Each structure stands twice: as C-alpha cells, then as structure tokens.
PDB file of C-alpha atoms in Angstrom:
ATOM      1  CA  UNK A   1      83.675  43.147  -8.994  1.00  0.00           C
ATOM      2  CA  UNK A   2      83.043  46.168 -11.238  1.00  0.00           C
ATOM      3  CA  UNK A   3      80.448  44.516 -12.210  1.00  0.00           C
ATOM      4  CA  UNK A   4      78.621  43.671  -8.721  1.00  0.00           C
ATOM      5  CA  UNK A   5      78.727  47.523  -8.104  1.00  0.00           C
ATOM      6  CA  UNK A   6      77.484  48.572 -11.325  1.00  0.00           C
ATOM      7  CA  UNK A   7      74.566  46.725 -10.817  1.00  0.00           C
ATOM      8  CA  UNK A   8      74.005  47.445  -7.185  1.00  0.00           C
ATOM      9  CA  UNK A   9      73.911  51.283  -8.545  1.00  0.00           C
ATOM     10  CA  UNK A  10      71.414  50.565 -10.395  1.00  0.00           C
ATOM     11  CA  UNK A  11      68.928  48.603  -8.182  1.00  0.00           C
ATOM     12  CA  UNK A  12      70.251  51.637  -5.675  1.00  0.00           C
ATOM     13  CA  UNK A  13      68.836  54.198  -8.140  1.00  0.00           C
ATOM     14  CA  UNK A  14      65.633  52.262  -9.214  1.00  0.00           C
ATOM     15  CA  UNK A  15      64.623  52.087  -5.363  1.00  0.00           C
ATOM     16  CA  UNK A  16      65.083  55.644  -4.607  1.00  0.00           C
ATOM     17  CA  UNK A  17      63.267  56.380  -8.451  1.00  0.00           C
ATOM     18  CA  UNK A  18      60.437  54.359  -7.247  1.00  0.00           C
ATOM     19  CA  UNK A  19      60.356  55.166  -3.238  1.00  0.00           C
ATOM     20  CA  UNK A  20      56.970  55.512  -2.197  1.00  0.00           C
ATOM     21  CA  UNK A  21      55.591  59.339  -2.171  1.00  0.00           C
ATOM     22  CA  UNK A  22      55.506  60.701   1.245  1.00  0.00           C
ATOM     23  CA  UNK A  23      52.144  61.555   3.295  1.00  0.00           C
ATOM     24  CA  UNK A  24      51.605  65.402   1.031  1.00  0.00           C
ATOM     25  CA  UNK A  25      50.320  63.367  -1.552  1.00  0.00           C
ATOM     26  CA  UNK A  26      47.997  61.059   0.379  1.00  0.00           C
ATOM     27  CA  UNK A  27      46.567  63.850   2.400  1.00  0.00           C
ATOM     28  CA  UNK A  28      46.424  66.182  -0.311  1.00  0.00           C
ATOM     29  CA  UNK A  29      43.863  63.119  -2.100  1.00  0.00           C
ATOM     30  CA  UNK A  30      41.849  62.599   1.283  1.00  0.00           C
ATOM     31  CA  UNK A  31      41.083  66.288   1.090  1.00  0.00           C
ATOM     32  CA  UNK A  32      40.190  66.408  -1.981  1.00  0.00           C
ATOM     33  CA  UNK A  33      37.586  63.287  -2.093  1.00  0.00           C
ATOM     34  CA  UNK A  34      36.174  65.746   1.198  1.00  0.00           C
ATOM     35  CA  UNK A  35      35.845  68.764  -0.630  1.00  0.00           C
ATOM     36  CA  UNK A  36      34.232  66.641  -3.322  1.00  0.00           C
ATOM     37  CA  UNK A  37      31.500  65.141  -1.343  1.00  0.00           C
ATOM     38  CA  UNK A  38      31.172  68.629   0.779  1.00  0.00           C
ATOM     39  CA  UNK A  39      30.799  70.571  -2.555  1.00  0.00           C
ATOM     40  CA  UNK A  40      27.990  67.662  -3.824  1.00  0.00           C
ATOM     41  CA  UNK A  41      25.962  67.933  -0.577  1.00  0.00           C
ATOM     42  CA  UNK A  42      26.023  72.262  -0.860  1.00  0.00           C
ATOM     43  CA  UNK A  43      24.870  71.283  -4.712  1.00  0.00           C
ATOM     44  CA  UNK A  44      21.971  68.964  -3.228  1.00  0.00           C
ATOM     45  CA  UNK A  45      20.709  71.264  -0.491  1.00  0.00           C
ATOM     46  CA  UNK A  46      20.812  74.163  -2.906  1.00  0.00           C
ATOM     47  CA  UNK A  47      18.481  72.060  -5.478  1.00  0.00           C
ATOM     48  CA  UNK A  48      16.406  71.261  -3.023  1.00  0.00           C
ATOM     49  CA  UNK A  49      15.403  74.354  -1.392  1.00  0.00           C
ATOM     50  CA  UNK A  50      15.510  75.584  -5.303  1.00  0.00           C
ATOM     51  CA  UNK A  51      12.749  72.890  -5.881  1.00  0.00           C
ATOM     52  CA  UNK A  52      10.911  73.853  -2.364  1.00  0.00           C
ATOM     53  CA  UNK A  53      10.692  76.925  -3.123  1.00  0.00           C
ATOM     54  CA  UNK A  54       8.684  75.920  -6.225  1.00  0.00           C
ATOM     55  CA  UNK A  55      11.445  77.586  -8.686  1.00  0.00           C
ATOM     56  CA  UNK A  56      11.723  74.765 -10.920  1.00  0.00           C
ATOM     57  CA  UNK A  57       7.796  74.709 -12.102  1.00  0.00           C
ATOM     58  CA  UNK A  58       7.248  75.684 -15.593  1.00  0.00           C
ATOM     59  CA  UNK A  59       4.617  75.661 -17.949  1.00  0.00           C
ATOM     60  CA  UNK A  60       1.799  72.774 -18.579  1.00  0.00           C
ATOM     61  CA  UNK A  61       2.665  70.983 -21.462  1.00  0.00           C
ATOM     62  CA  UNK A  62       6.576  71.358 -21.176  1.00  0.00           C
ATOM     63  CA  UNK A  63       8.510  68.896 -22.674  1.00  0.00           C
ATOM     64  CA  UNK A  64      11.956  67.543 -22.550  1.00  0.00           C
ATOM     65  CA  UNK A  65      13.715  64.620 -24.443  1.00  0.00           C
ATOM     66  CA  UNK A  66      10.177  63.933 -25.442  1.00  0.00           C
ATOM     67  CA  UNK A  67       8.875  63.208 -21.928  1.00  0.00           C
ATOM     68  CA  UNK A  68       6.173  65.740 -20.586  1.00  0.00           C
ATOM     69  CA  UNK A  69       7.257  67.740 -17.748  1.00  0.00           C
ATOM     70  CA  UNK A  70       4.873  67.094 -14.698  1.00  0.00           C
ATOM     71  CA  UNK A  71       4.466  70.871 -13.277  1.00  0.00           C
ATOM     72  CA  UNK A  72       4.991  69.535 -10.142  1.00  0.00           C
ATOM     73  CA  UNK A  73       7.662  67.284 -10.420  1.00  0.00           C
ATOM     74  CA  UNK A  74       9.722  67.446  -7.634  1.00  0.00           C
ATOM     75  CA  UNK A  75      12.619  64.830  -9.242  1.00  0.00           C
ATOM     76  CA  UNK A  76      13.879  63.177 -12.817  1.00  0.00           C
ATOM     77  CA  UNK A  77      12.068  60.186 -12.204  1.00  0.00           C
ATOM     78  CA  UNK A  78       9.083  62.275 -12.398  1.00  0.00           C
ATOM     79  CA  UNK A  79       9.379  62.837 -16.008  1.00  0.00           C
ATOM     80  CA  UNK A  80      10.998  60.154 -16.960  1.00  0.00           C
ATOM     81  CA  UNK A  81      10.091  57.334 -15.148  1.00  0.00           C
ATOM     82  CA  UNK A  82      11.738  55.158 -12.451  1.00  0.00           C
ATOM     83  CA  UNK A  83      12.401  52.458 -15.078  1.00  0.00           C
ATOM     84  CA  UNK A  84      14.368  54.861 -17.326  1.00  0.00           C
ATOM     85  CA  UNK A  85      18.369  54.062 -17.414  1.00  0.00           C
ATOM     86  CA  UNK A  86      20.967  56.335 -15.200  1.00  0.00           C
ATOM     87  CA  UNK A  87      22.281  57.792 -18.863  1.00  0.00           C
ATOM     88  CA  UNK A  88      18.553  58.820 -19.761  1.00  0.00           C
ATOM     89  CA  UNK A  89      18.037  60.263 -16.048  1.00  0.00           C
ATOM     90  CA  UNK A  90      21.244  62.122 -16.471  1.00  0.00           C
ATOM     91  CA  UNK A  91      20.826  63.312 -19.989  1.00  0.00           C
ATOM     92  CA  UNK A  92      17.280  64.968 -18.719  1.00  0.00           C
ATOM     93  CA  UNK A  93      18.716  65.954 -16.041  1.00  0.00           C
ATOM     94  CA  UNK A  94      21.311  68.265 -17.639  1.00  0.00           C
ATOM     95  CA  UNK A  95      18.580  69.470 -20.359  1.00  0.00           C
ATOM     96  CA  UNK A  96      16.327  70.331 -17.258  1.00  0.00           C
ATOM     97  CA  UNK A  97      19.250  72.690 -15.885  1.00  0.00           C
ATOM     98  CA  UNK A  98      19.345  74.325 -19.556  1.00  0.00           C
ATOM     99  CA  UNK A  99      15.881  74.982 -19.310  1.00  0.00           C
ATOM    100  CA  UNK A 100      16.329  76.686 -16.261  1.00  0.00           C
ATOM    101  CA  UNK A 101      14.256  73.663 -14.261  1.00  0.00           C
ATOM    102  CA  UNK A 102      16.835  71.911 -12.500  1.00  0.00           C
ATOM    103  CA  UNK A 103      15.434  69.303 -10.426  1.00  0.00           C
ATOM    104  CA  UNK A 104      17.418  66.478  -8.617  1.00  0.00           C
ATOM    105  CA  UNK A 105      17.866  62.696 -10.045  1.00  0.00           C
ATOM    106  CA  UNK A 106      16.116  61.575  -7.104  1.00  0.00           C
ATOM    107  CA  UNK A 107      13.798  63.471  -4.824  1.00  0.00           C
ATOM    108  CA  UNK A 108      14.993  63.099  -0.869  1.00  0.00           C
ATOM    109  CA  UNK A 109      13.489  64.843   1.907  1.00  0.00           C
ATOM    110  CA  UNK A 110      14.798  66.707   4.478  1.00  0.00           C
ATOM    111  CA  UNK A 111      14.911  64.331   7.513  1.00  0.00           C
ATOM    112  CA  UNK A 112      12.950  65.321  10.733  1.00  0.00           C
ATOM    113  CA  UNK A 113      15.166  66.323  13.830  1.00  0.00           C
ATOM    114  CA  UNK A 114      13.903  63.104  15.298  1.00  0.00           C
ATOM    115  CA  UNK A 115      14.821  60.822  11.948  1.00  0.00           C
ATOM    116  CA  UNK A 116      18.672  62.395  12.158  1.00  0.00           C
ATOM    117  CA  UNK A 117      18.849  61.534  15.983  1.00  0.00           C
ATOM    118  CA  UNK A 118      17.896  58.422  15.288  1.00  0.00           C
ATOM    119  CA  UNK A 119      19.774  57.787  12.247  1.00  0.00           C
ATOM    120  CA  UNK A 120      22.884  58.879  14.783  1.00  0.00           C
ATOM    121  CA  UNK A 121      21.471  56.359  17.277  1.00  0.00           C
ATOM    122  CA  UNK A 122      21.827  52.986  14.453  1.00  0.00           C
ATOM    123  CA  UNK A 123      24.915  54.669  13.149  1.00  0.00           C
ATOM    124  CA  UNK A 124      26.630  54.484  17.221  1.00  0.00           C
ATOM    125  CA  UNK A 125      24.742  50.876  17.746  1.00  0.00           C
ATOM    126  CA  UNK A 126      26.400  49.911  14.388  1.00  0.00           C
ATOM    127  CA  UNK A 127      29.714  50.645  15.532  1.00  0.00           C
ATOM    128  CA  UNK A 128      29.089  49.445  18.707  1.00  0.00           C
ATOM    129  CA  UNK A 129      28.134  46.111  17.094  1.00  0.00           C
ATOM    130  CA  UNK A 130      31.350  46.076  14.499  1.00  0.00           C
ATOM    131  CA  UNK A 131      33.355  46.498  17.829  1.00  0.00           C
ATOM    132  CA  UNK A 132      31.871  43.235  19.708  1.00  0.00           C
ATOM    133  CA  UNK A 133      32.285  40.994  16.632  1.00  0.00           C
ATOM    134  CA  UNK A 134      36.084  41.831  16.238  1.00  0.00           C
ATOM    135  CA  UNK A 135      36.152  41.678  19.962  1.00  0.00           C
ATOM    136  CA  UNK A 136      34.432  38.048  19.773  1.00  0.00           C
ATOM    137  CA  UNK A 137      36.663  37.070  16.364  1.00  0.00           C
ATOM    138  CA  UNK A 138      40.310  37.800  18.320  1.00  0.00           C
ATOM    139  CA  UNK A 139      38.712  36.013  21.528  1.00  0.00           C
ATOM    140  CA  UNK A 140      37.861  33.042  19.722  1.00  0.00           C
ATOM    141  CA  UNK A 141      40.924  32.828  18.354  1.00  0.00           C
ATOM    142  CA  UNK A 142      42.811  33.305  21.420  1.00  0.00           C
ATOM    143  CA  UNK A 143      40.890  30.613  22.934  1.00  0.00           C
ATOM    144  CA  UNK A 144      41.550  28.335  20.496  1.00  0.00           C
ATOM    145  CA  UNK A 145      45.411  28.755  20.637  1.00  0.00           C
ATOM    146  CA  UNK A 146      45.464  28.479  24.066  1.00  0.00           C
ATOM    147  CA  UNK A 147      43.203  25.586  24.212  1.00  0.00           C
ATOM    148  CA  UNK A 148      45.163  23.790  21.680  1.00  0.00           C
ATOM    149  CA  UNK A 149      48.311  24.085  23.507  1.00  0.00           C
ATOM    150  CA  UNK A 150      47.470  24.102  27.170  1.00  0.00           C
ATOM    151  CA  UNK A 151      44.052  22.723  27.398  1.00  0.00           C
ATOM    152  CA  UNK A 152      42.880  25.491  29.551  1.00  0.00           C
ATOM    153  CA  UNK A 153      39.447  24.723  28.967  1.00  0.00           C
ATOM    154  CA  UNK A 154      38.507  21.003  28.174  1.00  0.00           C
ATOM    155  CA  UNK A 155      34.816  21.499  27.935  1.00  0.00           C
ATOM    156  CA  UNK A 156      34.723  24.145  25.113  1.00  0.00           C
ATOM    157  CA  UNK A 157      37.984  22.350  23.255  1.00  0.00           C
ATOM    158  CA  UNK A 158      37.464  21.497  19.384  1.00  0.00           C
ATOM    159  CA  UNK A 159      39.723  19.350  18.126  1.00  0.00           C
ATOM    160  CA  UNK A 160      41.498  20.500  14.364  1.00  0.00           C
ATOM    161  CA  UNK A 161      41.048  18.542  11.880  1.00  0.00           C
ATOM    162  CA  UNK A 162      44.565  17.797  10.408  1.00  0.00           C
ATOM    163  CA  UNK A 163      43.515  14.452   8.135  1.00  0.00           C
ATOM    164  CA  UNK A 164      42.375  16.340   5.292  1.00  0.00           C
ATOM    165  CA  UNK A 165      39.428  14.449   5.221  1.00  0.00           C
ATOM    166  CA  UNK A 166      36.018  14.326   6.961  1.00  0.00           C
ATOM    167  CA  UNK A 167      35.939  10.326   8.401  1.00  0.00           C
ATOM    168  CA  UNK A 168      36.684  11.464  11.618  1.00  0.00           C
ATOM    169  CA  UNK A 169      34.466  13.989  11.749  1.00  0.00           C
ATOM    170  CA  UNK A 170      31.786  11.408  10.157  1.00  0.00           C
ATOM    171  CA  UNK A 171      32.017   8.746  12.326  1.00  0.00           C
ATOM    172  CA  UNK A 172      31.436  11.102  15.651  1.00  0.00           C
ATOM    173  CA  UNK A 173      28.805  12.418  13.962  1.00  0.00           C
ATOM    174  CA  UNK A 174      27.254   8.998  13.429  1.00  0.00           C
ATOM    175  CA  UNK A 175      27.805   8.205  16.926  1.00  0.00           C
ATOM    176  CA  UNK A 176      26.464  11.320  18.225  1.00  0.00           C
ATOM    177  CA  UNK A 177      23.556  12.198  16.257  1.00  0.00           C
ATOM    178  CA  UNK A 178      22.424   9.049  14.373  1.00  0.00           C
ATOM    179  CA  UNK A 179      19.036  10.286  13.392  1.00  0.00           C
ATOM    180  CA  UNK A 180      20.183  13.551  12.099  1.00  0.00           C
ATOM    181  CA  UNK A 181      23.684  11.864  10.481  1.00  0.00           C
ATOM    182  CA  UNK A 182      21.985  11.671   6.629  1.00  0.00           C
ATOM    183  CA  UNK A 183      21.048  15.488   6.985  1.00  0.00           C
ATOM    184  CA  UNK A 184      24.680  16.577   7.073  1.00  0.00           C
ATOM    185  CA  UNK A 185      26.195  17.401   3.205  1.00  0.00           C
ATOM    186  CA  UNK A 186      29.149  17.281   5.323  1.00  0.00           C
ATOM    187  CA  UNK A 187      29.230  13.353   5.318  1.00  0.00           C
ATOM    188  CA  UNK A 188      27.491  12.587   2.307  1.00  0.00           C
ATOM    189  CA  UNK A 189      28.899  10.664  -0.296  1.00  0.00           C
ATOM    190  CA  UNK A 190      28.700  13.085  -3.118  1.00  0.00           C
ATOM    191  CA  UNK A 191      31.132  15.314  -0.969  1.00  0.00           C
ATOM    192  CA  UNK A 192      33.150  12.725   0.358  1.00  0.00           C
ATOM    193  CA  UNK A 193      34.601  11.836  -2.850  1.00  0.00           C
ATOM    194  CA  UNK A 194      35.274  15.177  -4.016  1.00  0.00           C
ATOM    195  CA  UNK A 195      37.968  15.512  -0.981  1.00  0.00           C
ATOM    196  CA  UNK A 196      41.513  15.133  -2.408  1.00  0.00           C
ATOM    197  CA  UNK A 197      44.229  14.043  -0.554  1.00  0.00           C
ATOM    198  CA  UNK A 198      46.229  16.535   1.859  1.00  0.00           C
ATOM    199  CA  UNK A 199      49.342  18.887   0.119  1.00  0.00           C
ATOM    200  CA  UNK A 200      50.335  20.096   3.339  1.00  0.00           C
ATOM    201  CA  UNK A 201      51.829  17.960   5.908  1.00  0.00           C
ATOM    202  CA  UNK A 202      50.530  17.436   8.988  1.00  0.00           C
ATOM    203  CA  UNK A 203      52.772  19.362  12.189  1.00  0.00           C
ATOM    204  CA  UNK A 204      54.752  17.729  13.948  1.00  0.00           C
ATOM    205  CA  UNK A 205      53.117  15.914  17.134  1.00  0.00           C
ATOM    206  CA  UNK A 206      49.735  15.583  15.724  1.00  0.00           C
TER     207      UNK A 206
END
C-alpha cells in the first residue's frame, strides 16, 4: 500500500512539474513574432525611401566582394546577379551597409493605391473562397451520413465500398461505360493485383 502511494506522489509531482505553461507565455511569443515582422517592414520602408532618395549611389567603379557596383542599383541582385546564392546576396548585402550603400536583397516597389485595393479585393475573395470549400467539405459529409443511414436522397446516394477491393466497382463500371472501361487505372490489372486483402472488418449489417 505504501508503495501504491509512493508512486502515485510521484506521477502527482511529475504532472504538476510538467503542466502545460499558461496563456503569458503563448501571448508573450505571438507578440513578439508581431513586433518582429513590424520592426522588418519599418527596416524595409526605411531602405527604400533611403534608396529613392538616391542615398545609396556611390562612385563609378565601386566594388564589393569583387562585383562592380552598378551606380544605380536599386537592389543586391544588381551587383551580384539573380543567379548568385542567398549566402552571397546576404554577405554583399551586409558589406554594402559597411560601405554606407545599403540597398535591399530584392528591389520591391511601392504598390499603387489601386494595386493595394485590389490586392485587399483577392485577399477578401480568398477568404471568401476558403469559407465555401469548408462549407461544401462538412456538407458533403453530412450528406453522406445521412444518406447512408436514412436514404434521404436516393438519387445522389454512393454506395461505400466495404470489400476492400475494386470488383464491384469494376464490374459497374464495365456495365456502365464499356467503351471508356480500359481507360480507368482503377480496374486495370496492374492495380488490381496490388490490392491486399482487408485488416479491418467490415461493420456490422453491411
């Protein structure tokens, strides 16, 4: 008996050492990762009215990392190349800011007051869209619950398959759509002997 509660101390104490942090820590994260991405889009807008207002040209003939400096390059990739790897981009990058020339890894201009509406507009159709398929999925799997058990609708009803093979499936097939039957990979026989025998039972009733 001593024993017993011994050891249900100690699962006791392991739970409570290993209880889930409450929502401080969670919260504090989620505003972090916000003032992270805040603090990375002041960076960008700074660099690029920096670069607009042509403070990163230098001198013809600069180089950096052994790539010539373009005295209007507007980006990284200007001076060294789309192809160049992300380390290379980066590494210029940072030796750009030492020269005094920052520019940004990629150049991205300012969108038009008509280009942000309508970025808004795919952004809310988007949603709107992500809404209607979830609607659709939980519909269509109402339905077919419903239809399975009460054959509310007869016309739209699709049988399950519970063999755990494709014959049945085949040989309606064959019926329905002779001429198309050899197009299936469904019912070919490459596939057909790949399909093992069932593991599951089949439910009761079926």
């Amino acid at each position: 008996m001593k024993v017993t509660l011994v050891l249900l101390a100690l699962v006791a104490s392991s739970a409570a050492a290993f209880k889930p942090m409450s929502g401080a820590a969670p919260r504090r994260a989620s505003r972090t990762a916000v003032s992270m991405i805040r603090t990375r889009l002041e960076a960008e807008r700074e660099l690029r009215a920096f670069v607009k207002a042509g403070k990163s040209k230098g001198k013809e003939g600069d180089t950096v990392m052994g790539f010539k400096i373009p005295v209007d390059a507007v980006c990284v990739d200007d001076v060294v190349g789309t192809q160049a790897s992300a380390a290379t981009k980066l590494r210029a990058a940072a030796a750009l800011r030492e020269m005094g020339r920052p520019l940004p890894l990629v150049y991205r201009p300012e969108l038009t007051e008509e280009e942000k509406a309508q970025k808004q507009q795919i952004r809310k159709l988007s949603t709107y869209g992500s809404l209607f398929a979830a609607l659709f999925l939980v519909a269509n799997i109402v339905e077919t619950g419903l239809n399975a058990q009460f054959n509310l609708w007869p016309e739209i009803k699709q049988e399950w398959n519970y063999s755990g093979n494709n014959d049945a499936i085949c040989a309606k097939l064959k019926i329905d759509k002779p001429n198309e039957y050899d197009s299936y990979a469904l019912c070919q026989e490459s596939n057909l002997k790949n399909i093992k025998p069932r593991t599951i039972p089949k439910p009761k009733g079926v």
